[in-house]
C-alpha cells in the first residue's frame, strides 16, 4: 500500500478542473500500457463536478472511451430513475457525452432492478460482476482498477463506509449499508479490500467542513473512526484538496508545490 501524497489547489473549481485533467492523463496512460483502462467513480458534489469538468475538458477525447471500464465505489439504493443515483448523475455529467461501451459501464443494481429491492442481493450481484471481471493476476475477486475516485464526508466517511460501521470491518468486497447518516439511508458500497485493489486511489475533497476529517485521516486516525484513513492505493494514494479542506494540515504534510 502507498503512503498518501497531498496536492492542494487554490479553490474548489480549480481542484475539479485539475482532477479532471489528471484523469484524462491517467486513463490515456493506462490505455497506452494495456489497451484499456478502468476507473471507479464516486458520488457527491465534488466527485460529480470532476466529471462535468472532464466532459468540458478539450482533451477528453484523447481517452478511447470505448475501452474504459467504469465502476462505482458506492451507490444509493434507490430506483433507477431517482436523481439521487450516482450512476444517473454520472451519466448526466459525463457518460452521456462520451462514446462509452454500455457493456463496460458497470452500475450497481437500482432498488427497482435485478435484485428485486433487496440491498443484500444487490451487493452480492455487484460482487459477482466484479469477480467476473477479475483476471488471474488480480488480487482476489476484484479487478485491478487503474484509478479509484473517492469523496470525503465531514465526519470522515468515504464511499458509503461511515464511522463505526460494520462495513469498515468487512472482508466481502461489496456490502449493503443501512441507516446511513447521509441520506438516502440505504446504500451499497465497496469495502476496504475492494478499494485496496486499485492501483491508484484519489481522495478528492473541498471545503472548510472537510478540514477536520482530512487532518484526522492523514494524521493517523483509525479506519473505523475515520474510514477515509483506510483509502489506500496499491501504487499511489493521492489526496487532492482545495486550500479550505487542507487548512488544518501541518506544513510537513504539504510536501508538494501548491497551486
Ligand atoms: C455518496 C458519495 C460520498 C461522497 C461524500 C462527499 O454517494 O454520497 O459516495 O462518499 O463522495 O459524502 O460528498 P460531497 O462531495 O457532496 O461533500
Tab-separated table of C-alpha atoms and ligand atoms in Angstrom:
chain	number	residue	atom	x	y	z
A	1	UNK	CA	0.000	0.000	0.000
A	2	UNK	CA	1.192	3.520	-0.778
A	3	UNK	CA	1.669	6.449	1.587
A	4	UNK	CA	-0.665	9.395	0.936
A	5	UNK	CA	0.612	12.241	-1.210
A	6	UNK	CA	-1.162	15.602	-0.756
A	7	UNK	CA	-1.727	18.123	-3.542
A	8	UNK	CA	-3.564	21.336	-2.755
A	9	UNK	CA	-5.264	23.685	-5.207
A	10	UNK	CA	-6.373	27.267	-4.594
A	11	UNK	CA	-10.114	26.692	-4.975
A	12	UNK	CA	-12.766	24.009	-5.415
A	13	UNK	CA	-13.358	24.854	-9.105
A	14	UNK	CA	-9.626	24.672	-9.821
A	15	UNK	CA	-9.416	21.388	-7.915
A	16	UNK	CA	-12.211	19.872	-10.023
A	17	UNK	CA	-10.613	21.045	-13.273
A	18	UNK	CA	-7.213	19.737	-12.195
A	19	UNK	CA	-8.560	16.325	-11.175
A	20	UNK	CA	-10.410	16.095	-14.486
A	21	UNK	CA	-7.198	16.828	-16.392
A	22	UNK	CA	-5.301	14.322	-14.234
A	23	UNK	CA	-7.988	11.733	-15.005
A	24	UNK	CA	-7.557	12.229	-18.764
A	25	UNK	CA	-3.820	11.627	-18.420
A	26	UNK	CA	-4.276	8.672	-16.096
A	27	UNK	CA	-6.720	6.929	-18.422
A	28	UNK	CA	-4.606	7.653	-21.508
A	29	UNK	CA	-1.512	6.291	-19.773
A	30	UNK	CA	-3.343	3.123	-18.702
A	31	UNK	CA	-4.632	2.574	-22.241
A	32	UNK	CA	-1.169	3.140	-23.705
A	33	UNK	CA	0.157	0.434	-21.406
A	34	UNK	CA	-2.629	-2.130	-21.754
A	35	UNK	CA	-5.080	-1.027	-24.426
A	36	UNK	CA	-7.840	-0.430	-21.913
A	37	UNK	CA	-8.413	1.362	-18.601
A	38	UNK	CA	-10.684	1.089	-15.601
A	39	UNK	CA	-11.977	3.827	-13.336
A	40	UNK	CA	-14.155	3.748	-10.241
A	41	UNK	CA	-16.390	6.796	-9.906
A	42	UNK	CA	-17.726	8.388	-6.760
A	43	UNK	CA	-20.889	10.250	-5.926
A	44	UNK	CA	-21.108	13.529	-4.078
A	45	UNK	CA	-20.862	17.107	-5.219
A	46	UNK	CA	-17.101	17.204	-5.759
A	47	UNK	CA	-16.996	13.829	-7.496
A	48	UNK	CA	-19.741	14.757	-9.935
A	49	UNK	CA	-18.217	18.185	-10.567
A	50	UNK	CA	-14.987	16.447	-11.614
A	51	UNK	CA	-16.995	14.532	-14.221
A	52	UNK	CA	-18.580	17.726	-15.528
A	53	UNK	CA	-15.130	19.306	-15.844
A	54	UNK	CA	-13.898	16.189	-17.645
A	55	UNK	CA	-16.823	16.428	-20.059
A	56	UNK	CA	-15.839	20.038	-20.810
A	57	UNK	CA	-12.092	19.339	-20.991
A	58	UNK	CA	-10.869	19.811	-24.602
A	59	UNK	CA	-8.502	16.824	-24.154
A	60	UNK	CA	-11.267	14.441	-23.030
A	61	UNK	CA	-11.352	12.596	-26.345
A	62	UNK	CA	-7.712	11.641	-26.000
A	63	UNK	CA	-9.291	8.850	-23.960
A	64	UNK	CA	-10.563	5.939	-26.049
A	65	UNK	CA	-13.875	5.820	-24.184
A	66	UNK	CA	-14.924	2.567	-25.887
A	67	UNK	CA	-12.167	0.841	-23.896
A	68	UNK	CA	-12.810	2.222	-20.438
A	69	UNK	CA	-14.436	0.051	-17.773
A	70	UNK	CA	-16.489	2.202	-15.448
A	71	UNK	CA	-17.372	1.074	-11.926
A	72	UNK	CA	-18.745	2.842	-8.877
A	73	UNK	CA	-17.333	2.902	-5.352
A	74	UNK	CA	-20.806	3.151	-3.906
A	75	UNK	CA	-24.405	3.774	-4.852
A	76	UNK	CA	-27.546	4.981	-3.233
A	77	UNK	CA	-30.070	2.115	-3.188
A	78	UNK	CA	-32.903	3.986	-4.890
A	79	UNK	CA	-34.930	3.467	-8.091
A	80	UNK	CA	-33.029	3.749	-11.375
A	81	UNK	CA	-34.788	7.000	-12.283
A	82	UNK	CA	-34.104	8.641	-8.933
A	83	UNK	CA	-31.936	11.771	-9.389
A	84	UNK	CA	-30.097	10.749	-6.216
A	85	UNK	CA	-28.458	7.805	-8.006
A	86	UNK	CA	-24.717	8.239	-8.520
A	87	UNK	CA	-24.983	6.441	-11.857
A	88	UNK	CA	-27.673	8.842	-13.102
A	89	UNK	CA	-25.659	11.864	-12.005
A	90	UNK	CA	-22.525	10.472	-13.685
A	91	UNK	CA	-24.398	9.876	-16.939
A	92	UNK	CA	-25.759	13.403	-16.934
A	93	UNK	CA	-22.371	14.900	-16.001
A	94	UNK	CA	-20.158	12.933	-18.421
A	95	UNK	CA	-21.094	9.457	-19.639
A	96	UNK	CA	-23.906	10.568	-21.953
A	97	UNK	CA	-21.428	12.883	-23.697
A	98	UNK	CA	-18.704	10.321	-24.472
A	99	UNK	CA	-18.853	7.079	-26.527
A	100	UNK	CA	-18.582	4.557	-23.689
A	101	UNK	CA	-19.333	0.907	-24.414
A	102	UNK	CA	-22.542	0.172	-22.494
A	103	UNK	CA	-21.218	-3.333	-21.695
A	104	UNK	CA	-18.299	-1.701	-19.890
A	105	UNK	CA	-20.446	0.577	-17.692
A	106	UNK	CA	-20.931	-1.465	-14.517
A	107	UNK	CA	-23.653	0.223	-12.481
A	108	UNK	CA	-24.873	-1.074	-9.144
A	109	UNK	CA	-28.426	-2.501	-9.239
A	110	UNK	CA	-31.159	0.005	-8.519
A	111	UNK	CA	-33.763	-0.714	-5.865
A	112	UNK	CA	-36.216	-1.464	-8.687
A	113	UNK	CA	-33.647	-3.513	-10.612
A	114	UNK	CA	-32.297	-7.054	-10.818
A	115	UNK	CA	-32.072	-7.591	-7.059
A	116	UNK	CA	-35.796	-7.078	-6.560
A	117	UNK	CA	-35.422	-4.408	-3.909
A	118	UNK	CA	-33.132	-6.489	-1.684
A	119	UNK	CA	-29.950	-4.482	-0.966
A	120	UNK	CA	-28.031	-7.553	0.208
A	121	UNK	CA	-28.862	-9.362	-3.022
A	122	UNK	CA	-27.820	-6.233	-4.937
A	123	UNK	CA	-24.453	-6.225	-3.151
A	124	UNK	CA	-23.961	-9.911	-3.985
A	125	UNK	CA	-24.884	-9.218	-7.611
A	126	UNK	CA	-22.261	-6.480	-7.881
A	127	UNK	CA	-19.653	-8.654	-6.181
A	128	UNK	CA	-20.328	-11.292	-8.842
A	129	UNK	CA	-19.856	-8.645	-11.568
A	130	UNK	CA	-16.512	-7.701	-10.038
A	131	UNK	CA	-15.428	-11.338	-9.741
A	132	UNK	CA	-16.354	-11.974	-13.368
A	133	UNK	CA	-14.132	-9.072	-14.413
A	134	UNK	CA	-11.167	-10.111	-12.244
A	135	UNK	CA	-8.170	-11.563	-14.038
A	136	UNK	CA	-5.911	-14.339	-12.669
A	137	UNK	CA	-3.170	-11.796	-11.961
A	138	UNK	CA	-5.547	-9.572	-9.986
A	139	UNK	CA	-5.792	-9.610	-6.241
A	140	UNK	CA	-8.790	-11.631	-5.239
A	141	UNK	CA	-12.301	-11.372	-6.638
A	142	UNK	CA	-11.929	-7.763	-7.756
A	143	UNK	CA	-10.324	-6.452	-10.953
A	144	UNK	CA	-7.264	-4.221	-10.682
A	145	UNK	CA	-8.771	-0.750	-11.045
A	146	UNK	CA	-6.413	1.780	-12.598
A	147	UNK	CA	-7.897	4.814	-10.816
A	148	UNK	CA	-10.420	4.859	-7.985
A	149	UNK	CA	-12.020	8.182	-7.080
A	150	UNK	CA	-13.370	8.796	-3.587
A	151	UNK	CA	-15.117	11.646	-1.828
A	152	UNK	CA	-14.930	12.523	1.857
A	153	UNK	CA	-17.671	13.245	4.338
A	154	UNK	CA	-17.236	15.912	7.009
A	155	UNK	CA	-17.271	13.212	9.697
A	156	UNK	CA	-14.778	11.049	7.786
A	157	UNK	CA	-16.829	8.636	5.686
A	158	UNK	CA	-15.712	7.622	2.243
A	159	UNK	CA	-17.688	5.741	-0.375
A	160	UNK	CA	-20.520	4.608	1.905
A	161	UNK	CA	-18.300	3.396	4.721
A	162	UNK	CA	-19.359	5.540	7.673
A	163	UNK	CA	-17.563	5.927	11.020
A	164	UNK	CA	-18.106	2.893	13.260
A	165	UNK	CA	-19.917	0.992	10.536
A	166	UNK	CA	-19.577	-2.800	10.321
A	167	UNK	CA	-18.684	-2.137	6.662
A	168	UNK	CA	-15.285	-0.934	7.909
A	169	UNK	CA	-14.521	-4.478	9.123
A	170	UNK	CA	-15.896	-6.299	6.083
A	171	UNK	CA	-13.818	-8.784	4.101
A	172	UNK	CA	-16.518	-9.221	1.445
A	173	UNK	CA	-15.828	-6.794	-1.477
A	174	UNK	CA	-19.332	-5.280	-1.553
A	175	UNK	CA	-21.936	-4.808	1.170
A	176	UNK	CA	-25.255	-3.124	1.749
A	177	UNK	CA	-25.303	-0.477	4.440
A	178	UNK	CA	-28.475	0.732	6.171
A	179	UNK	CA	-29.412	3.720	8.331
A	180	UNK	CA	-26.616	5.769	6.809
A	181	UNK	CA	-26.240	9.238	8.354
A	182	UNK	CA	-26.034	10.738	4.867
A	183	UNK	CA	-29.317	10.276	3.008
A	184	UNK	CA	-30.533	8.221	1.345
A	185	UNK	CA	-30.176	5.777	4.228
A	186	UNK	CA	-29.729	2.514	2.305
A	187	UNK	CA	-26.623	2.240	0.175
A	188	UNK	CA	-24.253	-0.226	-1.472
A	189	UNK	CA	-20.523	0.188	-1.074
A	190	UNK	CA	-17.183	-1.303	-1.947
A	191	UNK	CA	-15.305	-2.214	1.213
A	192	UNK	CA	-11.646	-1.694	2.050
A	193	UNK	CA	-10.484	-4.963	0.439
A	194	UNK	CA	-12.113	-3.859	-2.816
A	195	UNK	CA	-10.984	-0.227	-2.574
A	196	UNK	CA	-7.464	-1.501	-1.954
A	197	UNK	CA	-7.465	-3.368	-5.275
A	198	UNK	CA	-6.994	-0.051	-7.032
A	199	UNK	CA	-3.625	0.852	-8.436
A	200	UNK	CA	-4.297	4.491	-7.632
A	201	UNK	CA	-6.742	5.870	-5.063
A	202	UNK	CA	-7.576	9.565	-5.390
A	203	UNK	CA	-9.369	11.147	-2.442
A	204	UNK	CA	-10.893	14.409	-3.680
A	205	UNK	CA	-12.218	16.877	-1.110
A	206	UNK	CA	-13.093	20.551	-0.991
A	207	UNK	CA	-14.472	22.909	1.615
A	208	UNK	CA	-13.744	24.008	5.161
A	209	UNK	CA	-16.225	21.467	6.512
A	210	UNK	CA	-13.874	18.659	5.409
A	211	UNK	CA	-10.713	20.124	7.021
A	212	UNK	CA	-11.029	18.239	10.316
A	213	UNK	CA	-11.672	14.886	8.607
A	214	UNK	CA	-8.709	15.492	6.286
A	215	UNK	CA	-6.408	16.276	9.215
A	216	UNK	CA	-7.608	13.244	11.209
A	217	UNK	CA	-7.376	10.842	8.265
A	218	UNK	CA	-3.859	11.989	7.327
A	219	UNK	CA	-2.845	12.331	10.971
A	220	UNK	CA	-3.083	8.632	11.751
A	221	UNK	CA	-6.722	8.129	12.744
A	222	UNK	CA	-8.043	4.586	12.604
A	223	UNK	CA	-10.062	3.289	9.667
A	224	UNK	CA	-13.104	2.608	11.802
A	225	UNK	CA	-13.305	6.034	13.367
A	226	UNK	CA	-12.292	7.827	10.150
A	227	UNK	CA	-12.904	5.469	7.205
A	228	UNK	CA	-11.198	7.838	4.761
A	229	UNK	CA	-7.927	6.911	6.505
A	230	UNK	CA	-8.284	3.433	5.055
A	231	UNK	CA	-8.379	4.571	1.437
A	232	UNK	CA	-5.019	3.432	0.072
A	233	UNK	CA	-3.975	2.509	-3.439
A	234	UNK	CA	-1.528	-0.270	-4.270
A	235	UNK	CA	0.861	2.039	-6.128
A	236	UNK	CA	-0.353	5.558	-5.296
A	237	UNK	CA	-2.675	7.340	-2.877
A	238	UNK	CA	-3.419	10.950	-3.729
A	239	UNK	CA	-5.276	13.406	-1.536
A	240	UNK	CA	-6.438	16.113	-3.936
A	241	UNK	CA	-7.716	19.061	-1.927
A	242	UNK	CA	-8.609	22.689	-2.132
A	243	UNK	CA	-6.993	25.095	0.337
A	244	UNK	CA	-10.033	25.086	2.626
A	245	UNK	CA	-10.076	21.307	3.018
A	246	UNK	CA	-6.288	21.344	3.606
A	247	UNK	CA	-6.410	24.209	6.094
A	248	UNK	CA	-5.868	22.066	9.218
A	249	UNK	CA	-2.934	20.084	7.832
A	250	UNK	CA	0.548	20.692	9.287
A	251	UNK	CA	3.046	22.180	6.779
A	252	UNK	CA	5.077	18.946	6.928
A	253	UNK	CA	2.244	17.062	5.208
A	254	UNK	CA	2.163	19.514	2.308
A	255	UNK	CA	5.209	18.100	0.570
A	256	UNK	CA	4.477	19.321	-2.947
A	257	UNK	CA	4.405	22.772	-4.570
A	258	UNK	CA	0.885	24.016	-4.173
A	259	UNK	CA	-1.024	25.841	-6.874
B	1	LIG	C1	-22.087	9.459	-1.980
B	1	LIG	C2	-20.586	9.518	-2.045
B	1	LIG	C3	-19.991	10.032	-0.772
B	1	LIG	C4	-19.493	11.416	-1.114
B	1	LIG	C5	-19.066	12.197	0.110
B	1	LIG	C6	-18.658	13.623	-0.276
B	1	LIG	O1	-22.675	8.592	-2.632
B	1	LIG	O2	-22.651	10.328	-1.319
B	1	LIG	O3	-20.029	8.410	-2.498
B	1	LIG	O4	-18.935	9.242	-0.268
B	1	LIG	O5	-18.379	11.299	-2.012
B	1	LIG	O6	-20.155	12.226	1.003
B	1	LIG	O7	-19.770	14.276	-0.853
B	1	LIG	P1	-19.671	15.877	-1.206
B	1	LIG	O8	-18.564	15.978	-2.232
B	1	LIG	O9	-21.028	16.217	-1.765
B	1	LIG	O10	-19.330	16.568	0.076
